[in-house]
PDB file of C-alpha atoms in Angstrom:
ATOM      1  CA  MET A   1      43.202  31.977   7.500  1.00 51.00           C
ATOM      2  CA  LYS A   2      40.472  32.127  10.398  1.00 52.00           C
ATOM      3  CA  HIS A   3      38.376  33.844   7.650  1.00 53.00           C
ATOM      4  CA  MET A   4      39.029  30.546   5.460  1.00 53.00           C
ATOM      5  CA  LYS A   5      38.412  28.187   8.015  1.00 57.00           C
ATOM      6  CA  ASN A   6      34.583  30.139   8.800  1.00 61.00           C
ATOM      7  CA  ARG A   7      34.197  29.981   4.394  1.00 64.00           C
ATOM      8  CA  ASP A   8      35.159  26.018   4.846  1.00 65.00           C
ATOM      9  CA  LEU A   9      32.589  25.067   7.529  1.00 72.00           C
ATOM     10  CA  THR A  10      29.950  27.289   5.804  1.00 74.00           C
ATOM     11  CA  ARG A  11      30.155  25.569   3.173  1.00 74.00           C
ATOM     12  CA  TRP A  12      29.711  22.143   5.107  1.00 76.00           C
ATOM     13  CA  LEU A  13      26.978  23.614   7.270  1.00 78.00           C
ATOM     14  CA  PHE A  14      24.987  23.940   3.742  1.00 77.00           C
ATOM     15  CA  VAL A  15      26.067  20.709   2.250  1.00 78.00           C
ATOM     16  CA  LEU A  16      25.044  18.922   5.421  1.00 81.00           C
ATOM     17  CA  PRO A  17      21.473  18.632   4.926  1.00 83.00           C
ATOM     18  CA  ALA A  18      21.965  17.128   1.355  1.00 80.00           C
ATOM     19  CA  ILE A  19      24.360  14.881   3.013  1.00 80.00           C
ATOM     20  CA  ILE A  20      21.915  13.504   5.941  1.00 82.00           C
ATOM     21  CA  VAL A  21      18.900  13.025   3.108  1.00 82.00           C
ATOM     22  CA  VAL A  22      21.489  10.815   0.984  1.00 77.00           C
ATOM     23  CA  CYS A  23      22.353   8.765   4.052  1.00 76.00           C
ATOM     24  CA  ALA A  24      19.371   8.284   4.956  1.00 76.00           C
ATOM     25  CA  LEU A  25      17.680   7.153   1.582  1.00 78.00           C
ATOM     26  CA  PHE A  26      20.712   6.049   0.027  1.00 78.00           C
ATOM     27  CA  LEU A  27      23.594   4.363   2.407  1.00 81.00           C
ATOM     28  CA  TYR A  28      21.380   3.157   5.484  1.00 81.00           C
ATOM     29  CA  PRO A  29      19.281   0.689   2.951  1.00 82.00           C
ATOM     30  CA  ILE A  30      21.983  -0.521   1.304  1.00 85.00           C
ATOM     31  CA  CYS A  31      24.140  -1.207   4.612  1.00 86.00           C
ATOM     32  CA  SER A  32      20.824  -2.928   6.200  1.00 87.00           C
ATOM     33  CA  SER A  33      20.658  -5.210   2.958  1.00 88.00           C
ATOM     34  CA  ILE A  34      23.808  -6.048   3.387  1.00 90.00           C
ATOM     35  CA  PHE A  35      23.981  -6.659   7.081  1.00 91.00           C
ATOM     36  CA  TYR A  36      20.398  -8.677   7.204  1.00 90.00           C
ATOM     37  CA  SER A  37      21.527 -10.712   4.083  1.00 91.00           C
ATOM     38  CA  PHE A  38      23.533 -12.689   6.677  1.00 93.00           C
ATOM     39  CA  THR A  39      20.906 -13.119   9.266  1.00 91.00           C
ATOM     40  CA  ASN A  40      17.924 -15.489   9.308  1.00 90.00           C
ATOM     41  CA  LYS A  41      15.587 -12.153   9.731  1.00 88.00           C
ATOM     42  CA  ASN A  42      12.216 -13.293   9.814  1.00 87.00           C
ATOM     43  CA  LEU A  43       9.335 -10.349   9.782  1.00 84.00           C
ATOM     44  CA  ILE A  44       7.425 -12.183  11.672  1.00 86.00           C
ATOM     45  CA  ARG A  45       9.872 -12.911  14.613  1.00 84.00           C
ATOM     46  CA  PRO A  46      11.353 -10.249  16.685  1.00 82.00           C
ATOM     47  CA  THR A  47      14.669 -12.011  16.773  1.00 85.00           C
ATOM     48  CA  TYR A  48      17.460 -13.476  14.545  1.00 87.00           C
ATOM     49  CA  SER A  49      20.929 -14.829  14.007  1.00 90.00           C
ATOM     50  CA  PHE A  50      23.802 -14.871  11.984  1.00 90.00           C
ATOM     51  CA  VAL A  51      23.945 -17.464   9.060  1.00 89.00           C
ATOM     52  CA  GLY A  52      26.918 -16.529   7.401  1.00 87.00           C
ATOM     53  CA  PHE A  53      26.463 -17.029   3.214  1.00 91.00           C
ATOM     54  CA  ASP A  54      23.537 -19.538   4.305  1.00 91.00           C
ATOM     55  CA  ASN A  55      20.738 -17.266   2.308  1.00 91.00           C
ATOM     56  CA  TYR A  56      23.332 -16.853  -0.868  1.00 94.00           C
ATOM     57  CA  VAL A  57      23.905 -21.050  -1.472  1.00 93.00           C
ATOM     58  CA  THR A  58      19.934 -21.007  -0.851  1.00 91.00           C
ATOM     59  CA  ILE A  59      19.340 -18.113  -3.286  1.00 93.00           C
ATOM     60  CA  LEU A  60      21.853 -19.289  -5.684  1.00 92.00           C
ATOM     61  CA  THR A  61      20.513 -23.034  -6.177  1.00 92.00           C
ATOM     62  CA  ASP A  62      17.000 -21.751  -6.267  1.00 91.00           C
ATOM     63  CA  GLU A  63      15.619 -22.502  -9.642  1.00 92.00           C
ATOM     64  CA  ALA A  64      12.780 -19.559  -9.581  1.00 91.00           C
ATOM     65  CA  PHE A  65      15.666 -17.286  -9.113  1.00 92.00           C
ATOM     66  CA  TRP A  66      17.581 -18.334 -12.004  1.00 94.00           C
ATOM     67  CA  SER A  67      13.911 -18.270 -13.821  1.00 93.00           C
ATOM     68  CA  SER A  68      13.384 -14.716 -12.418  1.00 93.00           C
ATOM     69  CA  PHE A  69      17.279 -13.674 -13.139  1.00 94.00           C
ATOM     70  CA  PHE A  70      17.005 -14.874 -16.815  1.00 94.00           C
ATOM     71  CA  ASN A  71      13.416 -13.549 -17.300  1.00 94.00           C
ATOM     72  CA  SER A  72      15.323 -10.466 -16.169  1.00 94.00           C
ATOM     73  CA  LEU A  73      17.714 -10.512 -19.005  1.00 94.00           C
ATOM     74  CA  LYS A  74      15.055 -11.106 -21.356  1.00 94.00           C
ATOM     75  CA  TRP A  75      12.952  -8.516 -20.040  1.00 94.00           C
ATOM     76  CA  THR A  76      15.817  -5.892 -20.066  1.00 94.00           C
ATOM     77  CA  VAL A  77      17.355  -6.818 -23.397  1.00 94.00           C
ATOM     78  CA  PHE A  78      14.087  -6.839 -25.370  1.00 95.00           C
ATOM     79  CA  SER A  79      13.145  -3.549 -23.873  1.00 94.00           C
ATOM     80  CA  LEU A  80      16.062  -1.396 -24.128  1.00 93.00           C
ATOM     81  CA  VAL A  81      16.617  -2.196 -27.693  1.00 94.00           C
ATOM     82  CA  GLY A  82      13.006  -1.956 -28.720  1.00 94.00           C
ATOM     83  CA  GLN A  83      13.337   1.417 -26.789  1.00 93.00           C
ATOM     84  CA  LEU A  84      16.298   2.421 -28.553  1.00 92.00           C
ATOM     85  CA  LEU A  85      14.549   2.127 -31.608  1.00 92.00           C
ATOM     86  CA  VAL A  86      11.473   3.361 -31.795  1.00 92.00           C
ATOM     87  CA  GLY A  87      12.692   6.177 -29.724  1.00 90.00           C
ATOM     88  CA  PHE A  88      15.664   7.164 -31.813  1.00 89.00           C
ATOM     89  CA  THR A  89      13.782   6.858 -34.724  1.00 89.00           C
ATOM     90  CA  ALA A  90      11.174   9.248 -33.206  1.00 88.00           C
ATOM     91  CA  ALA A  91      14.184  11.655 -32.830  1.00 88.00           C
ATOM     92  CA  LEU A  92      15.412  11.843 -36.454  1.00 85.00           C
ATOM     93  CA  ALA A  93      11.870  12.117 -37.717  1.00 85.00           C
ATOM     94  CA  LEU A  94      10.928  14.998 -35.131  1.00 85.00           C
ATOM     95  CA  ASN A  95      14.394  16.466 -36.042  1.00 82.00           C
ATOM     96  CA  ARG A  96      13.625  17.101 -39.734  1.00 80.00           C
ATOM     97  CA  VAL A  97       9.714  18.076 -38.939  1.00 79.00           C
ATOM     98  CA  LYS A  98       9.810  22.225 -39.401  1.00 76.00           C
ATOM     99  CA  HIS A  99       6.284  23.210 -38.549  1.00 77.00           C
ATOM    100  CA  LEU A 100       4.446  21.949 -35.353  1.00 75.00           C
ATOM    101  CA  LYS A 101       7.220  20.351 -33.743  1.00 72.00           C
ATOM    102  CA  GLY A 102       6.276  21.146 -30.171  1.00 74.00           C
ATOM    103  CA  VAL A 103       2.869  19.921 -31.287  1.00 77.00           C
ATOM    104  CA  TYR A 104       4.226  16.385 -32.188  1.00 76.00           C
ATOM    105  CA  LYS A 105       7.148  16.258 -29.455  1.00 77.00           C
ATOM    106  CA  THR A 106       3.895  16.664 -26.572  1.00 77.00           C
ATOM    107  CA  LEU A 107       1.996  14.093 -28.460  1.00 79.00           C
ATOM    108  CA  LEU A 108       4.817  11.546 -28.355  1.00 79.00           C
ATOM    109  CA  ILE A 109       5.485  12.153 -24.912  1.00 81.00           C
ATOM    110  CA  ILE A 110       2.462  11.323 -23.378  1.00 80.00           C
ATOM    111  CA  PRO A 111       3.230   8.069 -22.214  1.00 81.00           C
ATOM    112  CA  TRP A 112       6.493   8.547 -20.261  1.00 80.00           C
ATOM    113  CA  ALA A 113       4.015  11.892 -18.478  1.00 79.00           C
ATOM    114  CA  PHE A 114       1.808   9.599 -17.011  1.00 82.00           C
ATOM    115  CA  PRO A 115       2.397   7.696 -13.550  1.00 84.00           C
ATOM    116  CA  SER A 116       3.425   4.178 -13.901  1.00 85.00           C
ATOM    117  CA  ILE A 117       0.311   2.879 -11.570  1.00 87.00           C
ATOM    118  CA  VAL A 118      -1.881   4.421 -14.563  1.00 88.00           C
ATOM    119  CA  ILE A 119      -0.376   3.200 -17.334  1.00 88.00           C
ATOM    120  CA  ALA A 120      -0.100  -0.532 -15.397  1.00 90.00           C
ATOM    121  CA  PHE A 121      -3.947  -0.280 -14.661  1.00 90.00           C
ATOM    122  CA  SER A 122      -4.921   1.332 -17.655  1.00 91.00           C
ATOM    123  CA  TRP A 123      -3.473  -1.539 -19.894  1.00 91.00           C
ATOM    124  CA  LYS A 124      -4.695  -4.186 -17.451  1.00 91.00           C
ATOM    125  CA  TRP A 125      -8.256  -2.620 -17.989  1.00 91.00           C
ATOM    126  CA  ILE A 126      -7.363  -2.600 -22.159  1.00 91.00           C
ATOM    127  CA  LEU A 127      -6.358  -6.216 -22.165  1.00 91.00           C
ATOM    128  CA  ASN A 128      -8.335  -7.945 -20.059  1.00 87.00           C
ATOM    129  CA  GLY A 129      -9.285 -11.484 -21.277  1.00 82.00           C
ATOM    130  CA  VAL A 130     -12.944 -10.578 -20.362  1.00 83.00           C
ATOM    131  CA  TYR A 131     -14.227  -7.320 -20.896  1.00 84.00           C
ATOM    132  CA  GLY A 132     -10.647  -5.770 -22.509  1.00 85.00           C
ATOM    133  CA  ILE A 133     -11.561  -3.248 -25.042  1.00 89.00           C
ATOM    134  CA  LEU A 134      -8.477  -4.831 -27.507  1.00 89.00           C
ATOM    135  CA  PRO A 135      -9.104  -8.771 -27.221  1.00 89.00           C
ATOM    136  CA  ASN A 136     -12.891  -7.914 -28.034  1.00 89.00           C
ATOM    137  CA  LEU A 137     -12.474  -5.519 -30.725  1.00 89.00           C
ATOM    138  CA  LEU A 138      -9.966  -7.821 -32.173  1.00 88.00           C
ATOM    139  CA  VAL A 139     -12.814 -10.743 -32.398  1.00 87.00           C
ATOM    140  CA  GLN A 140     -15.358  -8.698 -33.847  1.00 88.00           C
ATOM    141  CA  LEU A 141     -12.971  -7.773 -36.216  1.00 86.00           C
ATOM    142  CA  GLY A 142     -12.492 -11.274 -37.151  1.00 83.00           C
ATOM    143  CA  ILE A 143      -9.145 -11.162 -36.845  1.00 85.00           C
ATOM    144  CA  CYS A 144      -8.921 -13.900 -33.702  1.00 83.00           C
ATOM    145  CA  ASP A 145     -11.987 -16.666 -33.769  1.00 83.00           C
ATOM    146  CA  GLU A 146     -11.573 -16.233 -29.567  1.00 86.00           C
ATOM    147  CA  ILE A 147     -11.044 -13.663 -26.981  1.00 87.00           C
ATOM    148  CA  PRO A 148      -7.108 -13.590 -26.711  1.00 87.00           C
ATOM    149  CA  GLN A 149      -5.803 -13.966 -23.097  1.00 87.00           C
ATOM    150  CA  PHE A 150      -3.076 -11.456 -23.359  1.00 89.00           C
ATOM    151  CA  LEU A 151      -2.116 -11.270 -19.490  1.00 88.00           C
ATOM    152  CA  THR A 152      -2.548 -15.055 -18.831  1.00 87.00           C
ATOM    153  CA  GLU A 153      -1.117 -17.088 -21.576  1.00 87.00           C
ATOM    154  CA  LYS A 154       2.687 -17.440 -20.869  1.00 85.00           C
ATOM    155  CA  THR A 155       4.175 -16.258 -24.658  1.00 85.00           C
ATOM    156  CA  LEU A 156       1.985 -13.541 -24.739  1.00 89.00           C
ATOM    157  CA  ALA A 157       1.914 -11.954 -21.299  1.00 91.00           C
ATOM    158  CA  PHE A 158       6.015 -11.440 -21.319  1.00 93.00           C
ATOM    159  CA  VAL A 159       5.629  -9.763 -25.102  1.00 93.00           C
ATOM    160  CA  VAL A 160       2.922  -7.601 -24.435  1.00 93.00           C
ATOM    161  CA  LEU A 161       5.004  -6.605 -20.723  1.00 94.00           C
ATOM    162  CA  VAL A 162       7.563  -5.753 -23.908  1.00 94.00           C
ATOM    163  CA  LEU A 163       5.409  -3.770 -26.011  1.00 94.00           C
ATOM    164  CA  ILE A 164       4.090  -1.961 -22.618  1.00 93.00           C
ATOM    165  CA  ASN A 165       7.242  -1.258 -21.761  1.00 93.00           C
ATOM    166  CA  ILE A 166       9.009  -0.241 -25.230  1.00 93.00           C
ATOM    167  CA  TRP A 167       5.607   2.410 -25.670  1.00 92.00           C
ATOM    168  CA  PHE A 168       6.606   3.937 -21.976  1.00 90.00           C
ATOM    169  CA  GLY A 169       9.824   4.211 -22.072  1.00 89.00           C
ATOM    170  CA  ALA A 170      10.816   5.443 -25.830  1.00 89.00           C
ATOM    171  CA  PRO A 171       9.751   9.052 -25.453  1.00 89.00           C
ATOM    172  CA  MET A 172      12.250   9.476 -22.924  1.00 88.00           C
ATOM    173  CA  ILE A 173      15.172   8.279 -25.792  1.00 90.00           C
ATOM    174  CA  MET A 174      13.272  10.385 -27.882  1.00 89.00           C
ATOM    175  CA  VAL A 175      13.683  13.616 -26.229  1.00 87.00           C
ATOM    176  CA  ASN A 176      17.379  12.981 -24.867  1.00 87.00           C
ATOM    177  CA  VAL A 177      18.346  11.812 -28.381  1.00 88.00           C
ATOM    178  CA  LEU A 178      16.425  14.691 -30.375  1.00 87.00           C
ATOM    179  CA  SER A 179      18.021  17.046 -27.612  1.00 84.00           C
ATOM    180  CA  ALA A 180      21.827  15.858 -28.892  1.00 84.00           C
ATOM    181  CA  LEU A 181      20.928  16.112 -32.609  1.00 83.00           C
ATOM    182  CA  GLN A 182      20.256  19.669 -32.045  1.00 82.00           C
ATOM    183  CA  THR A 183      23.642  20.236 -31.257  1.00 81.00           C
ATOM    184  CA  VAL A 184      25.323  18.915 -34.167  1.00 79.00           C
ATOM    185  CA  PRO A 185      26.662  21.904 -36.408  1.00 77.00           C
ATOM    186  CA  GLN A 186      24.316  22.108 -39.200  1.00 78.00           C
ATOM    187  CA  ASP A 187      27.791  23.190 -41.469  1.00 76.00           C
ATOM    188  CA  GLN A 188      29.467  19.704 -41.412  1.00 75.00           C
ATOM    189  CA  TYR A 189      26.049  18.621 -43.086  1.00 74.00           C
ATOM    190  CA  GLU A 190      26.672  21.450 -45.531  1.00 72.00           C
ATOM    191  CA  ALA A 191      30.280  20.696 -46.002  1.00 78.00           C
ATOM    192  CA  ALA A 192      29.310  16.987 -46.286  1.00 74.00           C
ATOM    193  CA  GLU A 193      26.796  17.381 -48.892  1.00 74.00           C
ATOM    194  CA  ILE A 194      29.043  19.699 -51.447  1.00 75.00           C
ATOM    195  CA  ASP A 195      31.949  16.751 -50.707  1.00 71.00           C
ATOM    196  CA  GLY A 196      29.672  14.169 -52.645  1.00 73.00           C
ATOM    197  CA  ALA A 197      28.247  12.736 -48.987  1.00 73.00           C
ATOM    198  CA  LYS A 198      25.256  10.159 -49.315  1.00 76.00           C
ATOM    199  CA  LYS A 199      22.767  10.556 -46.537  1.00 76.00           C
ATOM    200  CA  TRP A 200      23.894   7.433 -44.455  1.00 76.00           C
ATOM    201  CA  GLN A 201      27.411   8.865 -44.914  1.00 77.00           C
ATOM    202  CA  SER A 202      26.785  11.809 -42.890  1.00 77.00           C
ATOM    203  CA  PHE A 203      24.756   9.829 -40.659  1.00 77.00           C
ATOM    204  CA  LEU A 204      27.519   7.721 -39.634  1.00 77.00           C
ATOM    205  CA  TYR A 205      30.333  10.091 -39.197  1.00 77.00           C
ATOM    206  CA  ILE A 206      29.198  13.384 -38.299  1.00 76.00           C
ATOM    207  CA  THR A 207      25.481  12.508 -36.443  1.00 79.00           C
ATOM    208  CA  VAL A 208      26.730   9.120 -34.672  1.00 78.00           C
ATOM    209  CA  PRO A 209      29.993  10.750 -33.359  1.00 79.00           C
ATOM    210  CA  HIS A 210      28.410  13.644 -31.910  1.00 80.00           C
ATOM    211  CA  ILE A 211      25.501  11.338 -30.491  1.00 82.00           C
ATOM    212  CA  LYS A 212      27.175   8.537 -29.216  1.00 83.00           C
ATOM    213  CA  ILE A 213      28.358   9.582 -25.468  1.00 84.00           C
ATOM    214  CA  VAL A 214      24.394  10.897 -25.183  1.00 84.00           C
ATOM    215  CA  MET A 215      23.522   7.083 -26.374  1.00 86.00           C
ATOM    216  CA  GLY A 216      25.501   5.332 -24.196  1.00 86.00           C
ATOM    217  CA  LEU A 217      24.418   7.295 -21.050  1.00 86.00           C
ATOM    218  CA  LEU A 218      21.077   6.790 -21.937  1.00 88.00           C
ATOM    219  CA  VAL A 219      21.733   3.139 -22.333  1.00 88.00           C
ATOM    220  CA  VAL A 220      23.249   3.001 -19.136  1.00 88.00           C
ATOM    221  CA  LEU A 221      20.242   4.580 -17.107  1.00 87.00           C
ATOM    222  CA  ARG A 222      18.176   2.510 -19.284  1.00 90.00           C
ATOM    223  CA  THR A 223      19.441  -0.509 -18.669  1.00 91.00           C
ATOM    224  CA  VAL A 224      19.859   0.066 -14.732  1.00 89.00           C
ATOM    225  CA  TRP A 225      16.050   1.255 -14.710  1.00 90.00           C
ATOM    226  CA  ILE A 226      14.657  -1.408 -16.734  1.00 92.00           C
ATOM    227  CA  PHE A 227      16.224  -4.236 -15.031  1.00 92.00           C
ATOM    228  CA  ASN A 228      15.650  -2.851 -11.846  1.00 90.00           C
ATOM    229  CA  ASN A 229      11.727  -1.958 -12.595  1.00 89.00           C
ATOM    230  CA  PHE A 230       9.246  -3.178 -10.515  1.00 89.00           C
ATOM    231  CA  ASP A 231       6.219  -1.775 -10.960  1.00 89.00           C
ATOM    232  CA  ILE A 232       4.432  -2.137 -14.448  1.00 90.00           C
ATOM    233  CA  ILE A 233       5.410  -5.974 -13.814  1.00 92.00           C
ATOM    234  CA  TYR A 234       3.508  -6.541 -10.285  1.00 91.00           C
ATOM    235  CA  LEU A 235       1.124  -4.377 -11.022  1.00 91.00           C
ATOM    236  CA  ILE A 236      -0.293  -5.794 -14.941  1.00 91.00           C
ATOM    237  CA  THR A 237       0.680  -9.713 -14.091  1.00 90.00           C
ATOM    238  CA  GLY A 238       2.282  -9.777 -10.281  1.00 87.00           C
ATOM    239  CA  GLY A 239       4.827 -12.361 -12.089  1.00 87.00           C
ATOM    240  CA  GLY A 240       2.504 -14.406 -13.145  1.00 84.00           C
ATOM    241  CA  PRO A 241       1.331 -16.475 -15.294  1.00 87.00           C
ATOM    242  CA  ALA A 242       3.282 -19.530 -13.959  1.00 84.00           C
ATOM    243  CA  GLY A 243       6.375 -17.303 -12.881  1.00 86.00           C
ATOM    244  CA  SER A 244       6.928 -16.370 -16.970  1.00 89.00           C
ATOM    245  CA  THR A 245       6.770 -12.836 -15.911  1.00 91.00           C
ATOM    246  CA  GLU A 246       8.532 -12.594 -12.909  1.00 92.00           C
ATOM    247  CA  THR A 247      11.724 -10.749 -12.550  1.00 93.00           C
ATOM    248  CA  VAL A 248      14.691 -10.286  -9.932  1.00 92.00           C
ATOM    249  CA  PRO A 249      13.045  -7.857  -8.352  1.00 92.00           C
ATOM    250  CA  VAL A 250       9.385  -9.337  -8.163  1.00 93.00           C
ATOM    251  CA  TYR A 251      10.897 -12.467  -6.787  1.00 93.00           C
ATOM    252  CA  ALA A 252      12.651 -10.239  -4.453  1.00 91.00           C
ATOM    253  CA  TYR A 253       9.521  -8.789  -3.153  1.00 90.00           C
ATOM    254  CA  ASN A 254       7.885 -12.192  -2.963  1.00 89.00           C
ATOM    255  CA  MET A 255      10.741 -13.419  -0.904  1.00 87.00           C
ATOM    256  CA  GLY A 256      10.865 -10.630   1.453  1.00 84.00           C
ATOM    257  CA  TRP A 257       6.271  -9.945   1.622  1.00 84.00           C
ATOM    258  CA  GLY A 258       5.487 -13.043   0.740  1.00 82.00           C
ATOM    259  CA  THR A 259       7.592 -15.765   2.604  1.00 84.00           C
ATOM    260  CA  LYS A 260       8.795 -12.970   5.347  1.00 85.00           C
ATOM    261  CA  LEU A 261      12.248 -13.858   4.524  1.00 88.00           C
ATOM    262  CA  LEU A 262      13.841 -11.039   4.509  1.00 88.00           C
ATOM    263  CA  GLY A 263      17.067 -12.294   4.764  1.00 90.00           C
ATOM    264  CA  GLN A 264      17.009 -13.977   1.611  1.00 90.00           C
ATOM    265  CA  SER A 265      15.407 -11.228   0.400  1.00 90.00           C
ATOM    266  CA  SER A 266      17.935  -8.557   1.167  1.00 91.00           C
ATOM    267  CA  ALA A 267      20.435 -11.703  -0.397  1.00 92.00           C
ATOM    268  CA  VAL A 268      18.510 -10.836  -3.379  1.00 93.00           C
ATOM    269  CA  THR A 269      18.914  -7.324  -3.465  1.00 91.00           C
ATOM    270  CA  VAL A 270      22.684  -7.698  -2.838  1.00 92.00           C
ATOM    271  CA  LEU A 271      23.215 -10.385  -5.526  1.00 92.00           C
ATOM    272  CA  LEU A 272      21.135  -7.951  -7.966  1.00 91.00           C
ATOM    273  CA  PHE A 273      23.491  -4.472  -6.859  1.00 90.00           C
ATOM    274  CA  ILE A 274      26.541  -6.156  -7.535  1.00 91.00           C
ATOM    275  CA  PHE A 275      25.220  -7.554 -10.922  1.00 91.00           C
ATOM    276  CA  MET A 276      24.223  -4.136 -12.015  1.00 90.00           C
ATOM    277  CA  MET A 277      27.757  -2.649 -10.574  1.00 90.00           C
ATOM    278  CA  VAL A 278      29.534  -5.086 -12.970  1.00 90.00           C
ATOM    279  CA  ILE A 279      27.199  -3.919 -15.969  1.00 89.00           C
ATOM    280  CA  CYS A 280      27.842  -0.425 -15.274  1.00 87.00           C
ATOM    281  CA  ILE A 281      31.570  -0.545 -14.705  1.00 88.00           C
ATOM    282  CA  GLY A 282      31.609  -2.518 -18.104  1.00 88.00           C
ATOM    283  CA  TYR A 283      29.420   0.206 -19.907  1.00 86.00           C
ATOM    284  CA  PHE A 284      31.543   3.315 -18.438  1.00 84.00           C
ATOM    285  CA  ALA A 285      34.612   1.840 -19.442  1.00 86.00           C
ATOM    286  CA  VAL A 286      33.046   2.002 -23.191  1.00 83.00           C
ATOM    287  CA  ILE A 287      31.926   5.513 -22.787  1.00 81.00           C
ATOM    288  CA  GLY A 288      35.408   6.563 -20.890  1.00 82.00           C
ATOM    289  CA  ARG A 289      37.186   4.871 -24.337  1.00 83.00           C
ATOM    290  CA  TRP A 290      34.941   6.947 -26.751  1.00 79.00           C
ATOM    291  CA  GLU A 291      35.809  10.002 -24.666  1.00 73.00           C
ATOM    292  CA  LYS A 292      39.462   9.566 -25.213  1.00 75.00           C
ATOM    293  CA  GLU A 293      38.815   8.799 -28.744  1.00 69.00           C
ATOM    294  CA  ASP A 294      36.877  12.601 -29.243  1.00 66.00           C
ATOM    295  CA  LYS A 295      39.622  14.159 -27.606  1.00 63.00           C
TER     296      LYS A 295
END
């Protein structure tokens, strides 16, 4: 009995450093954000007091918040759909390649391999409305009469950011889907071909059932990542022009570090956390239903 207790204590000692790190990097920020969201905490003043739900009322009645929220929804939906389509198509194509597959895979994964800050500043330089390579090239080729302002025109700026995000995130979808496709038993395709099944039928009844769980998990991860994405948007447009690309994370940053209203900024992050939890619960409910059907 004493030996068993010592073994349990040893296990906890080995796990303790990881628990401390998780608490420091995960639990503490969440708890502190929830706490400050009920205060009038300001980064300039050292003192603060409790204000109850006043911060939440202020945020939920702010038009700028709802504008950023709907921008986040559009940003997430368009980016996610684009990444899934491009990544899934690339994975299907690579799965059929028999020669130099490693070379093609390496080339296609390049965008995902670079840090976000490198990607952001590179595209900002390429799309600059004065000296940018792409805008000036379009004029020289006669495609545009005047230099297009990709980053300062409202509609163009949002579309460009979505396209950059699709280009940046699609390789991650491609790699994971390709790995899932390679686990599908080939004898099932051969049997279906013998039975006279068409290509689309093999895809629908063999490929999809084998990879749908992986696709579901990818949708969850990419939804959370894209909705919370901050660096690409902030580094390229800063939420402009005129708030047309300002998403909830950028709004929260501007609230906390721009106006120094940490209490209201914390309220935004708590609302964002609750929203993402609801979305994830819905996703996992669907994935859980798929797993039960497979069993």
